[in-house]
Amino acid sequence: MWQRGGVHSSAPVDVDLALVGGGGAASLVLAALDRHDVGGLRIAVVDPVHRRGQDRTWAFWDHPGNDLDPVLAASWQQVEVATPERRRVLDLTPLRYAMLRSGPVYDRAAEAERRLGVTRIGAPADVLDDDGDRVTVRTGDGGPVVRASWVLDSRPRPPRRAGRTNWLQHFRGWWLEADGPLFDPSRAILMDFRTPQPARGVSFGYVLPVSDRYALVEYTEFTPSLLTDAGYDAALAGYRDLLGLDPSRLRVREVENGVIPMTDAPFDPRPSPRVVRLGTAGGATRPSTGFTFSAMHRQAEQVARALAAGRPPVPAPAYPRRHRWMDAVALRALDRGGVGGPEFFDRLFDRNPASRVLRFLDGTTTPAEEVALMNTTRLVPMLAATLGDAAGRLRDRVDPTRRGTTWTVPPAVVGDRSPADG
Ligand SMILES: Cc1cc2nc3c(=O)[nH]c(=O)nc-3n(C[C@H](O)[C@H](O)[C@H](O)COP(=O)(O)OP(=O)(O)OC[C@H]3O[C@@H](n4cnc5c(N)ncnc54)[C@H](O)[C@@H]3O)c2cc1C
């Protein structure tokens, strides 16, 4: 364990706010606290790992002109959505599609920690004992390491019980460096459904270019289970070939693997009075897309504003309840084969302004816009999924064994390919 100033101590640190888990969600909270006037707040971060460097790339859409501008790796006003039938270019104005690499996000959080005088505890937290007034954070041996008025807990953890649909968004990406101009940096490929489709689920590729010679090219599946290492490499090489990229002109500089839950299972955002869960563990991952970043960013701002105003650091739910219901229905329709994934997304983008679809996927549309969106999906399968979802909810209510079911997100398949293999 280490603490501020390198002091080792077995007495618990007394703070106002403890961040348990110091990854994406906590890094955004630290930067937001630094931006707001939270002077005098005593803060601790508990995480066995001090996250640094490039371990993930975040892509998301937002309105330009916010705190993320200085740390963005790239942003695009135009994106492409491709299906076997057509390639559609979408103008996102007034939104943008943006990419952030984790390194600058972690660096910014480290700088915020320094300025806020945060105590860092490099140990894994285990139990959080909440007496309603203070929370004691304990490590595996039961030792108390922190006592806090509030805990923001973003440790990865499974949902309260399994969902009715439990899918994974899983992917492998290569950061490709070309020997000459090969990519179009003015445009990203958001979703390219020309990839061979799995028997159950959806697959797509995408391209995020930061320059004409450097881009992240990724292969993604929304399916119930993972591929093998060789399976990801083959799918990604296939997508590279589909794009017409000559491998002899490319070097793989970095490899990125990930698994994100796509489920209607309940994540508990408030497990006890003074513990608030953030990030994926708190339900910030949108079930129908796996996108998480925008909700984490939104909630970080809400937490910081609340603390600056002397209020409890409890953000609004990551997504409105009706969005979680619509996602459960959409996931069910995709899973039970009623709706094809490429067709589903193609129709959404074909029949709605891009900014409406993207705001819907972020959970920020109005009910009237959602009705308009729903009207553009195929009626019969969506109706069948709606009825199936209602029946599933009823079954869950009357069958208590359902409440005991569990589901966990498996770790990503990490290959042994060296980035320089090309
Ligand atoms: C490779 C990858 C790419 C992604 N790309 C996107 C994207 O493009 N867009 C998007 O919207 N979302 C994306 N996501 C999803 C989501 O945004 C990220 O997973 C994000 O990092 C989630 O933040 P988090 O804080 O919930 O979890 P994490 O960032 O994983 O942080 C959890 C932290 O908890 C710590 N921890 C674990 N156990 C303990 C313990 N016992 N005690 C204390 N600390 C502990 C870990 O060390 C870690 O630092 C991606 C995810 C991955 C894995």
CSV table of C-alpha atoms in Angstrom, one decimal, residues 28 31 35 54 60 62-75 96 98-109 115 293 297:
chain,number,residue,atom,x,y,z
A,28,LEU,CA,-13.4,11.7,-15.2
A,31,ALA,CA,-10.8,15.9,-13.6
A,35,ARG,CA,-12.6,22.0,-12.6
A,54,GLN,CA,-2.7,3.6,-23.6
A,60,PHE,CA,-18.1,8.8,-28.4
A,62,ASP,CA,-20.8,15.0,-28.1
A,63,HIS,CA,-21.1,18.7,-28.7
A,64,PRO,CA,-17.8,20.4,-29.4
A,65,GLY,CA,-16.4,22.9,-26.9
A,66,ASN,CA,-16.0,21.1,-23.6
A,67,ASP,CA,-13.3,20.0,-21.2
A,68,LEU,CA,-12.4,17.1,-23.4
A,69,ASP,CA,-11.3,19.3,-26.4
A,70,PRO,CA,-7.6,19.5,-25.3
A,71,VAL,CA,-7.2,15.8,-24.7
A,72,LEU,CA,-8.9,14.4,-27.9
A,73,ALA,CA,-6.8,12.4,-30.3
A,74,ALA,CA,-9.2,13.2,-33.2
A,75,SER,CA,-12.7,14.2,-34.1
A,96,ARG,CA,-19.1,15.4,-33.6
A,98,ALA,CA,-14.6,12.0,-31.1
A,99,MET,CA,-11.8,9.7,-30.0
A,100,LEU,CA,-9.8,9.9,-26.8
A,101,ARG,CA,-6.9,7.7,-25.9
A,102,SER,CA,-6.7,6.6,-22.3
A,103,GLY,CA,-3.1,8.0,-21.7
A,104,PRO,CA,-4.1,11.7,-21.7
A,105,VAL,CA,-7.2,10.9,-19.6
A,106,TYR,CA,-5.2,9.2,-16.9
A,107,ASP,CA,-2.5,11.9,-17.1
A,108,ARG,CA,-5.1,14.6,-16.6
A,109,ALA,CA,-6.5,12.6,-13.6
A,115,ARG,CA,-3.7,19.6,-7.2
A,293,PHE,CA,-18.1,7.0,-22.1
A,297,HIS,CA,-18.6,11.9,-18.5
